[in-house]
Amino acid sequence: MTTASESARAEEFESHRPRMFGLAYRMLGSAEEAQDAVQDAYLRFRATEPGAVTHPGAWLAKVVTNLCLNRLTSARVQRERYVGPWLPEPVLTSDGALGPLDSAQSRDSVSCALLVLLERLTPTERAVYVLREAFAYGYREIAGVLDLEEAHCRQLYRRATGRIAAPEARFEPSEQVRRELVEAFVAAAREGDLVGLEKVLAADVTWWGDGGGKVSAARRPVDGRDKVLRFLVGVGERYMAGAELSVAEINGEPAVVARMAGTLVGTVAFEVRDGLVVAARAVLNPDKLAFVDAQLAAA
């Protein structure tokens, strides 16, 4: 039988769950693994003596961060063996799943573009960067979470920011500009309008496809507007006849949602610069679509 104390502790944890999930997702780039890390943290929280944790939010952030660090070590090996490009799992953010995204910086912290860049970092660099940028932790707080010296955390943050190129470029387009561009892409794709598609793609655009070896997808990035257009024509003719395309807020930005006969078959996130798409990242691996599919069904 659940005691009043256990119920109170469960309620306390649930009040922190969204923030902990947001932290774990930014660390791992995987909604499924983030859920597992948060659940592990809950089990550890439940196992503590009543009153032993005086600051649950800080305690949980430390536990979740360290659980994610352990997972990142093994994840790196798995991703090196991944078939084709690896992309983060898409997450619907219009329902607040990753916390409030009320600024350009907060939206950027969960964007597909940034999560891909974070793969360049060591696990500890990534932890410092996420805690600092997404959760506004001070260096003393970060040092407490990671059991490191404050000066070392400052050094890790400088190193991390140096390895992530041109952050200012990611903040450039307004939400309205991005949405209009994505909607123009969808309209042109529905009509098979190559001229319309050409107008929204930058000359040096790159298309990335993550099929994970589970479905057909380009094993290498497709570079350049002409090649991307030919690629899209081929995909449209071969696989996408009758596809239903819509726009949803995924990872803090407007993205394309593709369904076939009601089944979610892919999402496409766009990186925009100077009013044009410079990168498109399509997640097609069905294993990576399960979380966002459930979200969309509940929306």
CSV table of C-alpha atoms in Angstrom, one decimal:
chain,number,residue,atom,x,y,z
A,1,MET,CA,0.0,0.0,0.0
A,2,THR,CA,1.3,3.5,-0.9
A,3,THR,CA,1.8,5.7,2.2
A,4,ALA,CA,1.1,9.4,2.4
A,5,SER,CA,4.8,10.0,2.5
A,6,GLU,CA,5.4,8.0,-0.7
A,7,SER,CA,2.6,9.8,-2.5
A,8,ALA,CA,4.1,13.1,-1.5
A,9,ARG,CA,7.5,12.1,-2.7
A,10,ALA,CA,6.0,10.9,-6.0
A,11,GLU,CA,4.3,14.2,-6.4
A,12,GLU,CA,7.5,16.0,-5.6
A,13,PHE,CA,9.3,14.1,-8.3
A,14,GLU,CA,6.6,14.7,-10.9
A,15,SER,CA,6.9,18.4,-10.4
A,16,HIS,CA,10.5,18.1,-11.5
A,17,ARG,CA,10.0,15.5,-14.3
A,18,PRO,CA,9.6,17.9,-17.3
A,19,ARG,CA,12.7,19.8,-16.4
A,20,MET,CA,14.7,16.5,-15.8
A,21,PHE,CA,13.4,15.1,-19.1
A,22,GLY,CA,14.5,18.3,-20.9
A,23,LEU,CA,17.9,18.0,-19.3
A,24,ALA,CA,18.3,14.4,-20.2
A,25,TYR,CA,17.1,14.9,-23.8
A,26,ARG,CA,19.5,17.7,-24.4
A,27,MET,CA,22.3,15.5,-23.1
A,28,LEU,CA,21.4,12.4,-25.0
A,29,GLY,CA,19.5,13.5,-28.2
A,30,SER,CA,17.2,10.5,-27.6
A,31,ALA,CA,13.7,10.8,-26.1
A,32,GLU,CA,13.6,7.1,-25.3
A,33,GLU,CA,16.9,7.1,-23.5
A,34,ALA,CA,16.0,10.4,-21.7
A,35,GLN,CA,12.8,8.7,-20.4
A,36,ASP,CA,14.9,5.8,-19.1
A,37,ALA,CA,17.4,8.1,-17.4
A,38,VAL,CA,14.6,10.1,-15.7
A,39,GLN,CA,12.9,6.9,-14.5
A,40,ASP,CA,16.2,5.6,-13.1
A,41,ALA,CA,16.5,9.0,-11.3
A,42,TYR,CA,13.0,8.5,-9.9
A,43,LEU,CA,13.9,5.0,-8.5
A,44,ARG,CA,17.0,6.5,-6.8
A,45,PHE,CA,14.9,9.4,-5.4
A,46,ARG,CA,12.3,7.0,-4.1
A,47,ALA,CA,15.0,4.9,-2.4
A,48,THR,CA,16.3,7.8,-0.3
A,49,GLU,CA,15.3,8.2,3.3
A,50,PRO,CA,12.5,10.7,3.8
A,51,GLY,CA,14.0,14.1,4.5
A,52,ALA,CA,17.4,13.1,3.2
A,53,VAL,CA,17.1,15.2,0.1
A,54,THR,CA,16.7,18.8,1.1
A,55,HIS,CA,16.9,20.3,-2.4
A,56,PRO,CA,15.2,17.8,-4.7
A,57,GLY,CA,15.6,19.9,-7.9
A,58,ALA,CA,19.4,20.2,-7.5
A,59,TRP,CA,19.7,16.6,-6.3
A,60,LEU,CA,17.8,15.3,-9.3
A,61,ALA,CA,19.8,17.4,-11.8
A,62,LYS,CA,23.0,15.9,-10.5
A,63,VAL,CA,21.7,12.4,-10.6
A,64,VAL,CA,20.2,12.8,-14.1
A,65,THR,CA,23.3,14.5,-15.5
A,66,ASN,CA,25.6,11.7,-14.2
A,67,LEU,CA,23.2,9.0,-15.5
A,68,CYS,CA,23.4,10.7,-18.9
A,69,LEU,CA,27.2,10.9,-18.8
A,70,ASN,CA,27.3,7.1,-18.3
A,71,ARG,CA,24.9,6.6,-21.1
A,72,LEU,CA,26.8,8.9,-23.5
A,73,THR,CA,30.0,6.9,-23.1
A,74,SER,CA,28.3,3.7,-24.5
A,75,ALA,CA,26.1,5.8,-26.9
A,76,ARG,CA,29.3,7.1,-28.7
A,77,VAL,CA,30.4,3.6,-29.5
A,78,GLN,CA,26.9,2.7,-30.8
A,79,ARG,CA,26.7,5.8,-33.0
A,80,GLU,CA,30.0,5.0,-34.6
A,81,ARG,CA,28.4,1.8,-35.8
A,82,TYR,CA,25.1,3.5,-36.8
A,83,VAL,CA,24.1,2.9,-40.5
A,84,GLY,CA,24.2,6.2,-42.3
A,85,PRO,CA,23.9,9.7,-40.6
A,86,TRP,CA,22.8,9.8,-37.0
A,87,LEU,CA,20.2,12.4,-36.1
A,88,PRO,CA,18.5,13.2,-32.8
A,89,GLU,CA,15.0,11.8,-32.1
A,90,PRO,CA,12.4,14.5,-32.9
A,91,VAL,CA,10.3,15.8,-30.0
A,92,LEU,CA,7.0,17.8,-30.4
A,93,THR,CA,7.6,20.9,-28.3
A,94,SER,CA,4.3,22.7,-28.7
A,95,ASP,CA,3.0,20.7,-25.7
A,96,GLY,CA,5.8,21.9,-23.4
A,97,ALA,CA,7.5,18.5,-23.3
A,98,LEU,CA,11.0,20.1,-23.1
A,99,GLY,CA,9.9,23.0,-20.9
A,100,PRO,CA,9.0,26.6,-21.9
A,101,LEU,CA,10.8,27.7,-25.1
A,102,ASP,CA,10.0,31.4,-24.9
A,103,SER,CA,13.2,32.8,-26.3
A,104,ALA,CA,15.5,32.2,-29.3
A,105,GLN,CA,18.1,30.8,-27.1
A,106,SER,CA,15.8,28.3,-25.4
A,107,ARG,CA,14.5,27.2,-28.8
A,108,ASP,CA,18.0,26.8,-30.1
A,109,SER,CA,18.9,24.7,-27.1
A,110,VAL,CA,16.7,21.9,-28.4
A,111,SER,CA,17.0,22.4,-32.2
A,112,CYS,CA,18.1,19.6,-34.3
A,113,ALA,CA,21.0,21.7,-35.7
A,114,LEU,CA,22.5,22.3,-32.2
A,115,LEU,CA,21.9,18.7,-31.0
A,116,VAL,CA,23.9,17.5,-34.0
A,117,LEU,CA,26.7,20.0,-33.2
A,118,LEU,CA,26.8,18.8,-29.6
A,119,GLU,CA,27.8,15.4,-30.8
A,120,ARG,CA,31.3,17.0,-31.4
A,121,LEU,CA,31.8,17.5,-27.7
A,122,THR,CA,33.0,15.1,-25.0
A,123,PRO,CA,30.3,13.9,-22.6
A,124,THR,CA,31.6,16.3,-19.9
A,125,GLU,CA,31.9,19.2,-22.3
A,126,ARG,CA,28.3,18.6,-23.3
A,127,ALA,CA,27.1,18.5,-19.7
A,128,VAL,CA,28.8,21.8,-19.0
A,129,TYR,CA,27.4,23.4,-22.1
A,130,VAL,CA,23.8,22.2,-21.6
A,131,LEU,CA,23.7,23.2,-17.9
A,132,ARG,CA,25.2,26.6,-18.7
A,133,GLU,CA,23.3,27.4,-21.9
A,134,ALA,CA,19.9,25.7,-21.4
A,135,PHE,CA,19.5,25.9,-17.7
A,136,ALA,CA,21.5,29.0,-16.8
A,137,TYR,CA,23.6,27.3,-14.2
A,138,GLY,CA,26.5,29.2,-12.7
A,139,TYR,CA,29.9,27.7,-12.8
A,140,ARG,CA,29.8,26.9,-9.1
A,141,GLU,CA,26.6,25.0,-9.5
A,142,ILE,CA,28.0,23.1,-12.5
A,143,ALA,CA,31.1,22.2,-10.5
A,144,GLY,CA,28.8,20.8,-7.8
A,145,VAL,CA,26.8,18.7,-10.3
A,146,LEU,CA,29.9,17.3,-11.9
A,147,ASP,CA,32.2,17.2,-8.9
A,148,LEU,CA,34.8,19.3,-10.7
A,149,GLU,CA,36.7,22.5,-9.9
A,150,GLU,CA,34.9,25.7,-10.9
A,151,ALA,CA,37.9,26.8,-13.0
A,152,HIS,CA,37.9,23.5,-14.8
A,153,CYS,CA,34.2,24.0,-15.7
A,154,ARG,CA,34.9,27.4,-17.1
A,155,GLN,CA,37.6,25.9,-19.2
A,156,LEU,CA,35.3,23.1,-20.4
A,157,TYR,CA,32.7,25.7,-21.4
A,158,ARG,CA,35.1,27.7,-23.4
A,159,ARG,CA,36.3,24.6,-25.1
A,160,ALA,CA,32.8,23.5,-25.9
A,161,THR,CA,31.7,26.9,-27.3
A,162,GLY,CA,34.8,27.0,-29.4
A,163,ARG,CA,33.9,23.6,-31.0
A,164,ILE,CA,30.4,24.7,-31.9
A,165,ALA,CA,30.6,26.9,-34.9
A,166,ALA,CA,28.8,30.3,-35.5
A,167,PRO,CA,26.0,30.2,-32.9
A,168,GLU,CA,24.9,33.7,-34.0
A,169,ALA,CA,23.8,32.3,-37.3
A,170,ARG,CA,21.3,30.0,-35.7
A,171,PHE,CA,19.4,32.9,-34.1
A,172,GLU,CA,19.0,34.9,-37.2
A,173,PRO,CA,15.6,34.0,-38.7
A,174,SER,CA,12.4,34.9,-36.9
A,175,GLU,CA,9.9,32.2,-36.1
A,176,GLN,CA,7.5,33.7,-38.7
A,177,VAL,CA,10.2,33.6,-41.4
A,178,ARG,CA,11.0,29.9,-40.6
A,179,ARG,CA,7.3,28.9,-40.6
A,180,GLU,CA,6.6,30.7,-43.9
A,181,LEU,CA,9.7,29.0,-45.4
A,182,VAL,CA,8.6,25.5,-44.2
A,183,GLU,CA,5.0,26.1,-45.4
A,184,ALA,CA,6.3,27.1,-48.8
A,185,PHE,CA,8.4,23.9,-48.9
A,186,VAL,CA,5.4,21.8,-48.0
A,187,ALA,CA,3.2,23.5,-50.6
A,188,ALA,CA,5.8,23.0,-53.3
A,189,ALA,CA,6.4,19.4,-52.3
A,190,ARG,CA,2.7,18.6,-52.4
A,191,GLU,CA,2.4,20.0,-56.0
A,192,GLY,CA,5.7,18.6,-57.2
A,193,ASP,CA,6.7,22.2,-57.9
A,194,LEU,CA,10.4,22.2,-58.6
A,195,VAL,CA,10.6,25.9,-59.2
A,196,GLY,CA,8.9,26.5,-55.8
A,197,LEU,CA,11.3,24.1,-54.1
A,198,GLU,CA,14.3,25.7,-55.8
A,199,LYS,CA,13.2,29.1,-54.4
A,200,VAL,CA,13.4,28.0,-50.8
A,201,LEU,CA,16.7,26.1,-51.0
A,202,ALA,CA,20.1,27.7,-50.7
A,203,ALA,CA,22.7,26.9,-53.4
A,204,ASP,CA,24.8,25.0,-50.9
A,205,VAL,CA,21.9,23.2,-49.1
A,206,THR,CA,22.6,19.8,-47.6
A,207,TRP,CA,20.0,17.1,-47.1
A,208,TRP,CA,20.6,14.5,-44.3
A,209,GLY,CA,18.5,11.4,-43.9
A,210,ASP,CA,18.5,9.1,-40.9
A,211,GLY,CA,17.1,5.7,-41.7
A,212,GLY,CA,19.3,3.7,-39.4
A,213,GLY,CA,19.3,0.8,-41.8
A,214,LYS,CA,15.6,0.2,-41.1
A,215,VAL,CA,14.2,2.1,-44.1
A,216,SER,CA,15.6,3.4,-47.4
A,217,ALA,CA,17.5,6.6,-46.9
A,218,ALA,CA,20.6,8.3,-48.3
A,219,ARG,CA,23.6,6.8,-46.6
A,220,ARG,CA,25.6,10.0,-47.2
A,221,PRO,CA,24.6,13.7,-47.1
A,222,VAL,CA,23.3,15.1,-50.4
A,223,ASP,CA,25.1,18.4,-51.1
A,224,GLY,CA,24.0,21.2,-53.4
A,225,ARG,CA,20.6,22.5,-54.6
A,226,ASP,CA,20.6,20.7,-57.9
A,227,LYS,CA,21.4,17.3,-56.3
A,228,VAL,CA,18.9,17.8,-53.5
A,229,LEU,CA,16.2,18.6,-56.0
A,230,ARG,CA,17.0,15.5,-58.1
A,231,PHE,CA,17.0,13.5,-54.8
A,232,LEU,CA,13.6,14.8,-53.8
A,233,VAL,CA,12.1,14.1,-57.2
A,234,GLY,CA,13.4,10.5,-57.0
A,235,VAL,CA,12.1,10.1,-53.4
A,236,GLY,CA,8.7,11.6,-54.4
A,237,GLU,CA,8.3,9.3,-57.4
A,238,ARG,CA,9.5,6.2,-55.7
A,239,TYR,CA,8.2,6.4,-52.1
A,240,MET,CA,6.0,9.4,-51.4
A,241,ALA,CA,3.0,9.2,-53.8
A,242,GLY,CA,0.0,9.9,-51.6
A,243,ALA,CA,2.0,11.2,-48.7
A,244,GLU,CA,0.2,13.6,-46.3
A,245,LEU,CA,2.5,16.5,-45.4
A,246,SER,CA,1.8,18.9,-42.5
A,247,VAL,CA,3.7,21.4,-40.3
A,248,ALA,CA,4.3,21.0,-36.6
A,249,GLU,CA,6.6,22.5,-34.0
A,250,ILE,CA,9.3,20.0,-33.4
A,251,ASN,CA,12.4,20.7,-31.4
A,252,GLY,CA,11.3,24.3,-31.1
A,253,GLU,CA,11.0,25.0,-34.8
A,254,PRO,CA,8.5,24.5,-37.6
A,255,ALA,CA,9.1,21.1,-39.2
A,256,VAL,CA,7.5,18.8,-41.8
A,257,VAL,CA,5.6,15.8,-40.7
A,258,ALA,CA,5.1,13.1,-43.3
A,259,ARG,CA,2.4,10.3,-43.1
A,260,MET,CA,1.5,7.5,-45.4
A,261,ALA,CA,-1.9,6.1,-45.0
A,262,GLY,CA,-2.0,7.6,-41.5
A,263,THR,CA,1.3,6.1,-40.4
A,264,LEU,CA,4.1,8.5,-39.5
A,265,VAL,CA,7.0,7.9,-41.8
A,266,GLY,CA,9.3,10.9,-41.2
A,267,THR,CA,9.9,14.4,-39.9
A,268,VAL,CA,12.1,17.0,-41.5
A,269,ALA,CA,13.8,19.8,-39.6
A,270,PHE,CA,15.2,22.8,-41.4
A,271,GLU,CA,18.2,25.1,-40.7
A,272,VAL,CA,17.6,28.5,-42.2
A,273,ARG,CA,20.0,31.3,-43.0
A,274,ASP,CA,19.5,34.5,-45.1
A,275,GLY,CA,15.9,33.4,-45.7
A,276,LEU,CA,16.8,30.1,-47.3
A,277,VAL,CA,17.1,26.5,-46.2
A,278,VAL,CA,20.8,25.6,-45.8
A,279,ALA,CA,20.3,22.2,-44.2
A,280,ALA,CA,17.4,19.7,-44.0
A,281,ARG,CA,17.5,16.8,-41.6
A,282,ALA,CA,15.0,14.0,-42.2
A,283,VAL,CA,14.4,11.4,-39.5
A,284,LEU,CA,13.0,8.3,-41.1
A,285,ASN,CA,14.1,5.5,-38.7
A,286,PRO,CA,10.8,4.2,-37.3
A,287,ASP,CA,12.4,3.5,-33.9
A,288,LYS,CA,13.2,7.2,-33.6
A,289,LEU,CA,9.6,8.2,-34.5
A,290,ALA,CA,7.8,6.4,-31.8
A,291,PHE,CA,8.0,9.1,-29.2
A,292,VAL,CA,6.9,12.0,-31.4
A,293,ASP,CA,4.2,9.8,-33.0
A,294,ALA,CA,2.7,9.2,-29.5
A,295,GLN,CA,2.9,13.0,-28.9
A,296,LEU,CA,1.1,13.8,-32.1
A,297,ALA,CA,-1.6,11.3,-31.4
A,298,ALA,CA,-2.3,12.9,-28.1
A,299,ALA,CA,-2.2,16.5,-29.3
